[in-house]
mmCIF file of C-alpha atoms and ligand atoms in Angstrom:
data_model
loop_
_atom_site.group_PDB
_atom_site.id
_atom_site.type_symbol
_atom_site.label_atom_id
_atom_site.label_comp_id
_atom_site.label_asym_id
_atom_site.label_seq_id
_atom_site.Cartn_x
_atom_site.Cartn_y
_atom_site.Cartn_z
ATOM 1 C CA UNK G 1 -12.173 22.787 -0.487
ATOM 2 C CA UNK G 2 -14.017 20.960 -3.247
ATOM 3 C CA UNK G 3 -17.588 19.793 -2.803
ATOM 4 C CA UNK G 4 -16.749 16.101 -2.591
ATOM 5 C CA UNK G 5 -18.083 14.224 0.396
ATOM 6 C CA UNK G 6 -15.769 12.669 2.964
ATOM 7 C CA UNK G 7 -14.938 9.059 3.699
ATOM 8 C CA UNK G 8 -13.216 7.730 6.796
ATOM 9 C CA UNK G 9 -12.279 4.134 7.421
ATOM 10 C CA UNK G 10 -9.658 2.083 9.193
ATOM 11 C CA UNK G 11 -8.266 -1.315 10.045
ATOM 12 C CA UNK G 12 -6.807 -2.427 13.365
ATOM 13 C CA UNK G 13 -3.170 -3.429 13.445
ATOM 14 C CA UNK G 14 -3.784 -6.356 15.750
ATOM 15 C CA UNK G 15 -2.752 -8.925 13.153
ATOM 16 C CA UNK G 16 -2.136 -9.355 9.464
ATOM 17 C CA UNK G 17 -4.789 -8.411 6.953
ATOM 18 C CA UNK G 18 -7.027 -11.152 5.619
ATOM 19 C CA UNK G 19 -8.892 -11.583 2.390
ATOM 20 C CA UNK G 20 -11.982 -10.633 4.453
ATOM 21 C CA UNK G 21 -10.467 -7.224 5.260
ATOM 22 C CA UNK G 22 -9.541 -6.771 1.625
ATOM 23 C CA UNK G 23 -12.936 -7.669 0.170
ATOM 24 C CA UNK G 24 -15.042 -6.135 2.945
ATOM 25 C CA UNK G 25 -13.056 -2.906 3.230
ATOM 26 C CA UNK G 26 -9.949 -2.134 1.150
ATOM 27 C CA UNK G 27 -11.370 -3.131 -2.192
ATOM 28 C CA UNK G 28 -14.321 -0.785 -1.703
ATOM 29 C CA UNK G 29 -11.980 1.995 -0.605
ATOM 30 C CA UNK G 30 -10.094 1.755 -3.882
ATOM 31 C CA UNK G 31 -13.376 1.955 -5.785
ATOM 32 C CA UNK G 32 -14.637 4.986 -3.870
ATOM 33 C CA UNK G 33 -11.404 6.957 -3.648
ATOM 34 C CA UNK G 34 -11.922 9.035 -6.779
ATOM 35 C CA UNK G 35 -15.349 10.292 -5.825
ATOM 36 C CA UNK G 36 -14.681 11.261 -2.203
ATOM 37 C CA UNK G 37 -12.127 12.990 -0.032
ATOM 38 C CA UNK G 38 -10.794 9.990 1.843
ATOM 39 C CA UNK G 39 -8.983 9.430 5.099
ATOM 40 C CA UNK G 40 -7.691 5.915 5.661
ATOM 41 C CA UNK G 41 -6.233 5.225 9.043
ATOM 42 C CA UNK G 42 -4.372 2.359 10.686
ATOM 43 C CA UNK G 43 -6.182 2.297 14.005
ATOM 44 C CA UNK G 44 -3.352 1.179 16.264
ATOM 45 C CA UNK G 45 -5.059 2.592 19.367
ATOM 46 C CA UNK G 46 -7.925 0.167 18.860
ATOM 47 C CA UNK G 47 -5.463 -2.729 18.701
ATOM 48 C CA UNK G 48 -4.313 -2.397 22.309
ATOM 49 C CA UNK G 49 -7.750 -3.338 23.642
ATOM 50 C CA UNK G 50 -6.233 -6.801 23.281
ATOM 51 C CA UNK G 51 -2.702 -7.236 24.672
ATOM 52 C CA UNK G 52 -0.132 -6.796 21.873
ATOM 53 C CA UNK G 53 3.540 -7.559 21.601
ATOM 54 C CA UNK G 54 5.052 -4.033 21.187
ATOM 55 C CA UNK G 55 7.556 -4.781 18.417
ATOM 56 C CA UNK G 56 4.993 -6.882 16.592
ATOM 57 C CA UNK G 57 2.405 -4.082 16.844
ATOM 58 C CA UNK G 58 4.855 -1.603 15.360
ATOM 59 C CA UNK G 59 5.680 -3.945 12.496
ATOM 60 C CA UNK G 60 2.012 -4.711 11.783
ATOM 61 C CA UNK G 61 1.026 -1.048 11.782
ATOM 62 C CA UNK G 62 3.537 -0.284 9.033
ATOM 63 C CA UNK G 63 2.677 -3.489 7.184
ATOM 64 C CA UNK G 64 -0.975 -2.498 7.063
ATOM 65 C CA UNK G 65 -0.203 1.008 5.909
ATOM 66 C CA UNK G 66 1.878 -0.458 3.076
ATOM 67 C CA UNK G 67 -0.939 -2.851 2.211
ATOM 68 C CA UNK G 68 -3.328 0.090 1.935
ATOM 69 C CA UNK G 69 -1.032 1.577 -0.691
ATOM 70 C CA UNK G 70 -0.248 -1.758 -2.315
ATOM 71 C CA UNK G 71 -3.937 -2.528 -2.756
ATOM 72 C CA UNK G 72 -4.291 0.524 -4.965
ATOM 73 C CA UNK G 73 -5.133 3.350 -2.589
ATOM 74 C CA UNK G 74 -3.530 6.494 -3.916
ATOM 75 C CA UNK G 75 -1.310 7.827 -1.141
ATOM 76 C CA UNK G 76 -0.958 11.224 -2.798
ATOM 77 C CA UNK G 77 -4.659 11.899 -3.275
ATOM 78 C CA UNK G 78 -5.956 10.482 0.000
ATOM 79 C CA UNK G 79 -4.908 11.062 3.599
ATOM 80 C CA UNK G 80 -3.223 7.937 4.966
ATOM 81 C CA UNK G 81 -2.173 8.032 8.591
ATOM 82 C CA UNK G 82 -1.685 6.254 11.886
ATOM 83 C CA UNK G 83 -4.312 6.903 14.551
ATOM 84 C CA UNK G 84 -1.927 7.404 17.492
ATOM 85 C CA UNK G 85 -0.206 10.224 15.566
ATOM 86 C CA UNK G 86 -3.312 12.380 15.919
ATOM 87 C CA UNK G 87 -4.066 12.991 19.620
ATOM 88 C CA UNK G 88 -7.498 14.465 18.859
ATOM 89 C CA UNK G 89 -8.870 10.900 18.480
ATOM 90 C CA UNK G 90 -8.314 10.168 22.168
ATOM 91 C CA UNK G 91 -9.437 13.646 23.177
ATOM 92 C CA UNK G 92 -12.743 13.498 21.333
ATOM 93 C CA UNK G 93 -13.287 9.932 22.557
ATOM 94 C CA UNK G 94 -13.274 11.258 26.121
ATOM 95 C CA UNK G 95 -15.963 13.837 25.337
ATOM 96 C CA UNK G 96 -18.077 11.328 23.421
ATOM 97 C CA UNK G 97 -17.647 8.764 26.202
ATOM 98 C CA UNK G 98 -19.379 11.230 28.502
ATOM 99 C CA UNK G 99 -22.286 11.190 26.047
ATOM 100 C CA UNK G 100 -22.580 7.420 25.650
ATOM 101 C CA UNK G 101 -24.508 5.119 27.966
ATOM 102 C CA UNK G 102 -23.153 1.999 29.609
ATOM 103 C CA UNK G 103 -26.281 0.206 28.386
ATOM 104 C CA UNK G 104 -25.491 1.064 24.757
ATOM 105 C CA UNK G 105 -21.944 -0.245 25.050
ATOM 106 C CA UNK G 106 -23.079 -3.415 26.815
ATOM 107 C CA UNK G 107 -25.231 -4.279 23.820
ATOM 108 C CA UNK G 108 -22.301 -4.371 21.381
ATOM 109 C CA UNK G 109 -22.007 -7.939 20.128
ATOM 110 C CA UNK G 110 -18.304 -7.534 19.377
ATOM 111 C CA UNK G 111 -17.667 -6.617 23.025
ATOM 112 C CA UNK G 112 -19.563 -9.697 24.122
ATOM 113 C CA UNK G 113 -17.612 -11.918 21.696
ATOM 114 C CA UNK G 114 -14.217 -10.437 22.440
ATOM 115 C CA UNK G 115 -14.684 -10.461 26.198
ATOM 116 C CA UNK G 116 -15.771 -14.095 26.018
ATOM 117 C CA UNK G 117 -12.563 -14.887 24.124
ATOM 118 C CA UNK G 118 -10.302 -12.784 26.431
ATOM 119 C CA UNK G 119 -11.783 -13.448 29.827
ATOM 120 C CA UNK G 120 -8.450 -12.783 31.547
ATOM 121 C CA UNK G 121 -8.286 -9.239 30.124
ATOM 122 C CA UNK G 122 -11.737 -7.643 29.895
ATOM 123 C CA UNK G 123 -10.402 -4.120 30.110
ATOM 124 C CA UNK G 124 -12.238 -0.806 30.045
ATOM 125 C CA UNK G 125 -10.825 -0.041 26.583
ATOM 126 C CA UNK G 126 -12.469 -3.124 25.133
ATOM 127 C CA UNK G 127 -15.756 -1.816 26.486
ATOM 128 C CA UNK G 128 -15.388 1.803 25.337
ATOM 129 C CA UNK G 129 -13.799 0.900 21.986
ATOM 130 C CA UNK G 130 -16.902 1.884 19.939
ATOM 131 C CA UNK G 131 -16.643 5.386 21.400
ATOM 132 C CA UNK G 132 -13.117 5.728 20.031
ATOM 133 C CA UNK G 133 -14.418 4.476 16.696
ATOM 134 C CA UNK G 134 -17.174 7.119 16.776
ATOM 135 C CA UNK G 135 -14.501 9.746 17.512
ATOM 136 C CA UNK G 136 -12.438 8.552 14.512
ATOM 137 C CA UNK G 137 -15.368 9.095 12.215
ATOM 138 C CA UNK G 138 -16.929 12.243 13.677
ATOM 139 C CA UNK G 139 -13.618 14.129 13.904
ATOM 140 C CA UNK G 140 -13.517 14.315 10.121
ATOM 141 C CA UNK G 141 -17.240 14.799 9.604
ATOM 142 C CA UNK G 142 -17.236 11.708 7.432
ATOM 143 C CA UNK G 143 -20.363 11.269 5.326
ATOM 144 C CA UNK G 144 -19.639 7.672 4.452
ATOM 145 C CA UNK G 145 -17.851 4.832 6.222
ATOM 146 C CA UNK G 146 -17.049 1.801 4.060
ATOM 147 C CA UNK G 147 -16.853 -1.293 6.284
ATOM 148 C CA UNK G 148 -17.778 -4.961 6.382
ATOM 149 C CA UNK G 149 -21.114 -5.897 7.913
ATOM 150 C CA UNK G 150 -19.515 -6.832 11.273
ATOM 151 C CA UNK G 151 -18.988 -3.097 11.932
ATOM 152 C CA UNK G 152 -22.594 -2.092 11.272
ATOM 153 C CA UNK G 153 -23.585 -2.051 14.936
ATOM 154 C CA UNK G 154 -20.619 0.168 15.837
ATOM 155 C CA UNK G 155 -21.580 2.521 13.023
ATOM 156 C CA UNK G 156 -25.135 2.719 14.288
ATOM 157 C CA UNK G 157 -23.816 3.663 17.700
ATOM 158 C CA UNK G 158 -21.620 6.362 16.129
ATOM 159 C CA UNK G 159 -24.746 7.749 14.460
ATOM 160 C CA UNK G 160 -26.654 7.718 17.749
ATOM 161 C CA UNK G 161 -23.804 9.494 19.538
ATOM 162 C CA UNK G 162 -23.606 12.141 16.794
ATOM 163 C CA UNK G 163 -27.362 12.736 16.892
ATOM 164 C CA UNK G 164 -27.365 12.928 20.671
ATOM 165 C CA UNK G 165 -24.497 15.416 20.729
ATOM 166 C CA UNK G 166 -26.114 17.544 18.028
ATOM 167 C CA UNK G 167 -29.398 17.454 19.935
ATOM 168 C CA UNK G 168 -27.863 18.580 23.221
ATOM 169 C CA UNK G 169 -25.269 21.102 22.025
ATOM 170 C CA UNK G 170 -26.536 22.182 18.610
ATOM 171 C CA UNK G 171 -25.697 20.807 15.186
ATOM 172 C CA UNK G 172 -22.045 20.046 14.703
ATOM 173 C CA UNK G 173 -21.452 16.498 13.568
ATOM 174 C CA UNK G 174 -22.453 14.969 10.264
ATOM 175 C CA UNK G 175 -24.340 11.750 10.966
ATOM 176 C CA UNK G 176 -22.306 9.155 9.010
ATOM 177 C CA UNK G 177 -23.764 6.542 6.696
ATOM 178 C CA UNK G 178 -22.307 3.051 6.475
ATOM 179 C CA UNK G 179 -21.220 1.773 3.066
ATOM 180 C CA UNK G 180 -21.426 -1.992 3.036
ATOM 181 C CA UNK G 181 -20.732 -3.697 -0.298
ATOM 182 C CA UNK G 182 -23.389 -6.000 -1.743
ATOM 183 C CA UNK G 183 -20.928 -8.810 -2.302
ATOM 184 C CA UNK G 184 -18.352 -9.813 0.300
ATOM 185 C CA UNK G 185 -19.673 -7.804 3.249
ATOM 186 C CA UNK G 186 -18.884 -10.811 5.386
ATOM 187 C CA UNK G 187 -16.328 -13.295 4.128
ATOM 188 C CA UNK G 188 -16.509 -16.478 6.145
ATOM 189 C CA UNK G 189 -13.855 -18.805 7.524
ATOM 190 C CA UNK G 190 -12.764 -21.422 4.984
ATOM 191 C CA UNK G 191 -12.908 -24.051 7.719
ATOM 192 C CA UNK G 192 -16.064 -22.985 9.561
ATOM 193 C CA UNK G 193 -18.110 -21.137 6.953
ATOM 194 C CA UNK G 194 -20.745 -20.016 9.464
ATOM 195 C CA UNK G 195 -18.080 -17.898 11.235
ATOM 196 C CA UNK G 196 -16.444 -14.684 9.991
ATOM 197 C CA UNK G 197 -12.987 -15.024 8.420
ATOM 198 C CA UNK G 198 -10.804 -13.506 11.100
ATOM 199 C CA UNK G 199 -7.137 -12.741 11.604
ATOM 200 C CA UNK G 200 -7.456 -14.038 15.164
ATOM 201 C CA UNK G 201 -8.540 -17.514 14.034
ATOM 202 C CA UNK G 202 -6.240 -20.087 15.654
ATOM 203 C CA UNK G 203 -6.543 -22.306 12.580
ATOM 204 C CA UNK G 204 -4.541 -20.709 9.715
ATOM 205 C CA UNK G 205 -6.507 -22.777 7.185
ATOM 206 C CA UNK G 206 -9.573 -20.725 8.108
ATOM 207 C CA UNK G 207 -8.246 -17.503 6.623
ATOM 208 C CA UNK G 208 -6.203 -16.235 3.711
ATOM 209 C CA UNK G 209 -3.682 -13.611 4.750
ATOM 210 C CA UNK G 210 -3.003 -10.977 2.108
ATOM 211 C CA UNK G 211 0.674 -11.801 2.274
ATOM 212 C CA UNK G 212 0.222 -15.583 2.031
ATOM 213 C CA UNK G 213 2.090 -16.891 -1.010
ATOM 214 C CA UNK G 214 0.345 -18.380 -4.046
ATOM 215 C CA UNK G 215 0.943 -22.018 -3.022
ATOM 216 C CA UNK G 216 -0.476 -21.439 0.442
ATOM 217 C CA UNK G 217 -3.571 -19.778 -1.002
ATOM 218 C CA UNK G 218 -4.133 -22.672 -3.410
ATOM 219 C CA UNK G 219 -3.750 -25.197 -0.580
ATOM 220 C CA UNK G 220 -6.072 -23.330 1.771
ATOM 221 C CA UNK G 221 -8.800 -23.018 -0.838
ATOM 222 C CA UNK G 222 -8.429 -26.675 -1.818
ATOM 223 C CA UNK G 223 -8.974 -27.597 1.838
ATOM 224 C CA UNK G 224 -11.970 -25.284 2.251
ATOM 225 C CA UNK G 225 -14.969 -26.985 3.813
ATOM 226 C CA UNK G 226 -17.858 -27.454 1.359
ATOM 227 C CA UNK G 227 -20.724 -29.981 1.487
ATOM 228 C CA UNK G 228 -21.542 -33.464 0.350
ATOM 229 C CA UNK G 229 -23.296 -32.368 -2.865
ATOM 230 C CA UNK G 230 -21.362 -31.504 -5.979
ATOM 231 C CA UNK G 231 -23.330 -28.543 -7.271
ATOM 232 C CA UNK G 232 -21.874 -25.041 -7.385
ATOM 233 C CA UNK G 233 -24.953 -23.011 -6.507
ATOM 234 C CA UNK G 234 -25.764 -20.247 -4.058
ATOM 235 C CA UNK G 235 -28.319 -21.762 -1.709
ATOM 236 C CA UNK G 236 -29.222 -21.845 1.941
ATOM 237 C CA UNK G 237 -27.323 -24.552 3.747
ATOM 238 C CA UNK G 238 -24.384 -24.436 1.308
ATOM 239 C CA UNK G 239 -22.321 -22.063 3.459
ATOM 240 C CA UNK G 240 -18.917 -23.178 2.197
ATOM 241 C CA UNK G 241 -19.872 -22.908 -1.483
ATOM 242 C CA UNK G 242 -21.743 -19.637 -0.921
ATOM 243 C CA UNK G 243 -18.612 -18.200 0.670
ATOM 244 C CA UNK G 244 -16.328 -19.340 -2.170
ATOM 245 C CA UNK G 245 -18.782 -17.950 -4.723
ATOM 246 C CA UNK G 246 -18.753 -14.639 -2.825
ATOM 247 C CA UNK G 247 -14.959 -14.577 -2.837
ATOM 248 C CA UNK G 248 -14.812 -15.431 -6.532
ATOM 249 C CA UNK G 249 -17.338 -12.821 -7.498
ATOM 250 C CA UNK G 250 -15.620 -10.139 -5.364
ATOM 251 C CA UNK G 251 -12.111 -10.720 -6.707
ATOM 252 C CA UNK G 252 -13.219 -11.016 -10.335
ATOM 253 C CA UNK G 253 -15.811 -8.206 -10.174
ATOM 254 C CA UNK G 254 -18.412 -10.597 -11.554
ATOM 255 C CA UNK G 255 -21.938 -10.757 -10.175
ATOM 256 C CA UNK G 256 -22.975 -13.775 -8.135
ATOM 257 C CA UNK G 257 -25.279 -14.728 -11.009
ATOM 258 C CA UNK G 258 -22.405 -14.658 -13.520
ATOM 259 C CA UNK G 259 -20.230 -16.666 -11.169
ATOM 260 C CA UNK G 260 -22.878 -19.345 -10.717
ATOM 261 C CA UNK G 261 -23.529 -19.645 -14.437
ATOM 262 C CA UNK G 262 -19.814 -20.044 -15.080
ATOM 263 C CA UNK G 263 -19.629 -23.108 -12.835
ATOM 264 C CA UNK G 264 -22.880 -24.785 -13.799
ATOM 265 C CA UNK G 265 -22.284 -28.501 -14.201
ATOM 266 C CA UNK G 266 -18.701 -28.205 -12.924
ATOM 267 C CA UNK G 267 -17.420 -30.139 -9.905
ATOM 268 C CA UNK G 268 -16.015 -28.713 -6.680
ATOM 269 C CA UNK G 269 -12.405 -29.540 -7.632
ATOM 270 C CA UNK G 270 -12.642 -27.443 -10.786
ATOM 271 C CA UNK G 271 -14.461 -24.661 -8.925
ATOM 272 C CA UNK G 272 -11.933 -24.469 -6.089
ATOM 273 C CA UNK G 273 -9.025 -24.355 -8.536
ATOM 274 C CA UNK G 274 -10.688 -21.440 -10.358
ATOM 275 C CA UNK G 275 -11.375 -19.566 -7.110
ATOM 276 C CA UNK G 276 -7.762 -20.046 -5.997
ATOM 277 C CA UNK G 277 -6.424 -18.811 -9.323
ATOM 278 C CA UNK G 278 -8.688 -15.758 -9.256
ATOM 279 C CA UNK G 279 -7.592 -14.863 -5.731
ATOM 280 C CA UNK G 280 -3.912 -15.265 -6.610
ATOM 281 C CA UNK G 281 -4.299 -13.141 -9.758
ATOM 282 C CA UNK G 282 -6.030 -10.446 -7.729
ATOM 283 C CA UNK G 283 -3.251 -10.489 -5.104
ATOM 284 C CA UNK G 284 -0.268 -10.634 -7.446
ATOM 285 C CA UNK G 285 -0.007 -6.906 -8.294
ATOM 286 C CA UNK G 286 -0.463 -6.127 -4.610
ATOM 287 C CA UNK G 287 2.466 -8.345 -3.642
ATOM 288 C CA UNK G 288 4.639 -6.618 -6.202
ATOM 289 C CA UNK G 289 3.748 -3.137 -4.983
ATOM 290 C CA UNK G 290 4.118 -4.249 -1.370
ATOM 291 C CA UNK G 291 7.653 -5.404 -2.094
ATOM 292 C CA UNK G 292 8.511 -2.114 -3.774
ATOM 293 C CA UNK G 293 7.178 -0.164 -0.801
ATOM 294 C CA UNK G 294 9.080 -2.377 1.629
ATOM 295 C CA UNK G 295 12.260 -1.387 -0.196
ATOM 296 C CA UNK G 296 11.357 2.264 0.195
ATOM 297 C CA UNK G 297 10.855 2.991 3.888
ATOM 298 C CA UNK G 298 11.598 6.691 3.486
ATOM 299 C CA UNK G 299 8.655 7.100 1.155
ATOM 300 C CA UNK G 300 6.352 5.209 3.512
ATOM 301 C CA UNK G 301 7.491 7.405 6.393
ATOM 302 C CA UNK G 302 6.865 10.527 4.329
ATOM 303 C CA UNK G 303 3.324 9.347 3.582
ATOM 304 C CA UNK G 304 2.300 8.701 7.178
ATOM 305 C CA UNK G 305 4.079 11.805 8.505
ATOM 306 C CA UNK G 306 2.378 14.100 6.016
ATOM 307 C CA UNK G 307 -0.887 12.198 6.457
ATOM 308 C CA UNK G 308 -0.837 12.804 10.210
ATOM 309 C CA UNK G 309 -0.235 16.531 9.697
ATOM 310 C CA UNK G 310 -3.164 16.848 7.302
ATOM 311 C CA UNK G 311 -5.435 14.720 9.493
ATOM 312 C CA UNK G 312 -4.467 16.629 12.644
ATOM 313 C CA UNK G 313 -5.278 19.923 10.957
ATOM 314 C CA UNK G 314 -8.821 18.732 10.203
ATOM 315 C CA UNK G 315 -9.277 16.921 13.518
ATOM 316 C CA UNK G 316 -8.080 19.862 15.617
ATOM 317 C CA UNK G 317 -10.596 22.119 13.873
ATOM 318 C CA UNK G 318 -13.453 19.802 14.857
ATOM 319 C CA UNK G 319 -12.161 19.314 18.392
ATOM 320 C CA UNK G 320 -11.988 23.068 18.903
ATOM 321 C CA UNK G 321 -15.629 23.407 17.842
ATOM 322 C CA UNK G 322 -16.601 20.574 20.198
ATOM 323 C CA UNK G 323 -14.778 22.233 23.100
ATOM 324 C CA UNK G 324 -16.493 25.525 22.334
ATOM 325 C CA UNK G 325 -19.914 23.857 22.271
ATOM 326 C CA UNK G 326 -19.477 22.053 25.565
ATOM 327 C CA UNK G 327 -18.145 25.118 27.358
ATOM 328 C CA UNK G 328 -14.421 24.477 27.694
ATOM 329 C CA UNK G 329 -12.289 27.635 27.860
ATOM 330 C CA UNK G 330 -10.336 27.711 24.624
HETATM 331 P P1 TYM D 401 -11.205 -4.622 11.696
HETATM 332 O O1 TYM D 401 -9.797 -4.202 11.852
HETATM 333 O O2 TYM D 401 -11.670 -5.810 12.451
HETATM 334 O O3 TYM D 401 -11.521 -4.873 10.177
HETATM 335 C C1 TYM D 401 -11.225 -3.884 9.200
HETATM 336 C C2 TYM D 401 -12.283 -3.871 8.124
HETATM 337 O O4 TYM D 401 -12.397 -5.154 7.513
HETATM 338 C C3 TYM D 401 -13.748 -5.604 7.565
HETATM 339 N N1 TYM D 401 -13.752 -7.053 7.756
HETATM 340 C C4 TYM D 401 -14.403 -7.918 6.962
HETATM 341 N N2 TYM D 401 -15.194 -7.712 5.895
HETATM 342 C C5 TYM D 401 -15.709 -8.807 5.304
HETATM 343 N N3 TYM D 401 -15.482 -10.072 5.735
HETATM 344 C C6 TYM D 401 -14.707 -10.319 6.812
HETATM 345 N N4 TYM D 401 -14.479 -11.550 7.212
HETATM 346 C C7 TYM D 401 -14.131 -9.197 7.478
HETATM 347 N N5 TYM D 401 -13.308 -9.073 8.546
HETATM 348 C C8 TYM D 401 -13.089 -7.758 8.711
HETATM 349 C C9 TYM D 401 -14.344 -4.879 8.778
HETATM 350 O O5 TYM D 401 -15.742 -4.798 8.704
HETATM 351 C C10 TYM D 401 -13.675 -3.536 8.674
HETATM 352 O O6 TYM D 401 -14.338 -2.720 7.745
HETATM 353 N N6 TYM D 401 -13.459 -1.203 14.553
HETATM 354 C C11 TYM D 401 -12.934 -1.489 13.236
HETATM 355 C C12 TYM D 401 -11.823 -0.543 12.831
HETATM 356 C C13 TYM D 401 -12.172 0.892 12.974
HETATM 357 C C14 TYM D 401 -12.935 1.650 12.046
HETATM 358 C C15 TYM D 401 -12.974 2.974 12.584
HETATM 359 C C16 TYM D 401 -13.581 1.352 10.855
HETATM 360 C C17 TYM D 401 -11.794 1.725 13.971
HETATM 361 N N7 TYM D 401 -12.280 2.978 13.751
HETATM 362 C C18 TYM D 401 -13.674 3.988 11.938
HETATM 363 C C19 TYM D 401 -14.258 2.374 10.211
HETATM 364 C C20 TYM D 401 -14.314 3.671 10.750
HETATM 365 C C21 TYM D 401 -12.378 -2.891 13.215
HETATM 366 O O7 TYM D 401 -12.076 -3.472 14.242
HETATM 367 O O8 TYM D 401 -12.178 -3.388 11.975
#
C-alpha cells in the first residue's frame, strides 16, 4: 500500500444526477482523485428508503456509474462499485446501529424533511439511513469524504459513531473529515433559489439534469428566477443571482470575484446566456464519454465487478476486526 490517504463518497440512485450533484460532489472527486486512494460508490441501498420502481432503479444505478466515469473519474485508478454488491455495508450498519442513539437519528434534518414529504412511507430504513452511511465510510477507513453541505450533519454523526466505537472497544476506525468545496457546496433550485437543487423536485425547471440536452439547459437557465434589479452581484437577498454566479464560477473554475467582475455593468439576459453556455461547455465532453460508455456495456460491467471485488476485500478486513473487537466468534 502507498501512503496516500483514503476517500470514500457516493450518490444515491434514486433519480438522475443534477448539476448540484456534479458541482457539490463529482467535480471535487475528479480534482481529488490523483492525491488519494478513492472509492466511489453508487449507493443503491440508500435509494430504497424511498419506494423505487425496480427496473428504473437498476437503470439509474448503471446510469450513475457511467456518469461517474464520464465526468472524468478514472475507473482504472479508483475503485468504482455498487453498494449492494458488498454485503459488509449492511453487516457493519447493524453493528453501528447498536451503537447509535434514537435521539441522534431523530435530530437529522434530512429525516425530518424526507418523512414530511413521504408521510405514507416513513419506514425504519429512512430513520436509520445515516447509520448505513457511517458504515459506508468507516468500512474503508476513509480520511476524507467529499460531499455537498447538505450531508454535513450525516458526516458529523458518522464521526460521533466512530469516536464512540473507538472509545468503547479500542481504536479501530479513522474519524473521517468532510470535504466541502468553497464554491457550489449547495446549488439551489433555479425556480426557488432558497431551496436546494434536487432530483426529486416536481418542477423540472428547478434543476438541470446532467443528461439534459443543450437546448433544455439554455431554456432552464433563461427561466431561472432572479430579482427585480439588473445588477449581477453577489449580495444577500439576491438568491437567484448568487446561485447562478456560484454555478458559473464552479463550471468555469473562476473565483466568485472573477465571475462578478466579468459581468459588471452587464444585464441579466447577457449573464444568463453566458452561464448557460458555460454549463453546456462543461457538460459536452461528459455527454460524449457517456455515449461511448453506453455503447460498451461489457466494459462498464467489468468496472463494477472488479470494483466490488476490491471493495469487498477491504471491507471484509475491517468487518473482521470489528467482529473481533465486539466479541463475535470468528
Ligand atoms: P445524494 O445522493 O443526495 O447526493 C450526492 C452528492 O451530491 C451532493 N449534492 C449537492 N451538492 C451541492 N448542491 C446540491 N444541490 C446538491 N445536491 C446533492 C450531496 O451533498 C452528495 O455529496 N447520503 C448521501 C449519499 C451517501 C454518501 C455515503 C455520501 C451514502 N453514503 C457515504 C458520502 C459518503 C446522499 O443522499 O447524497
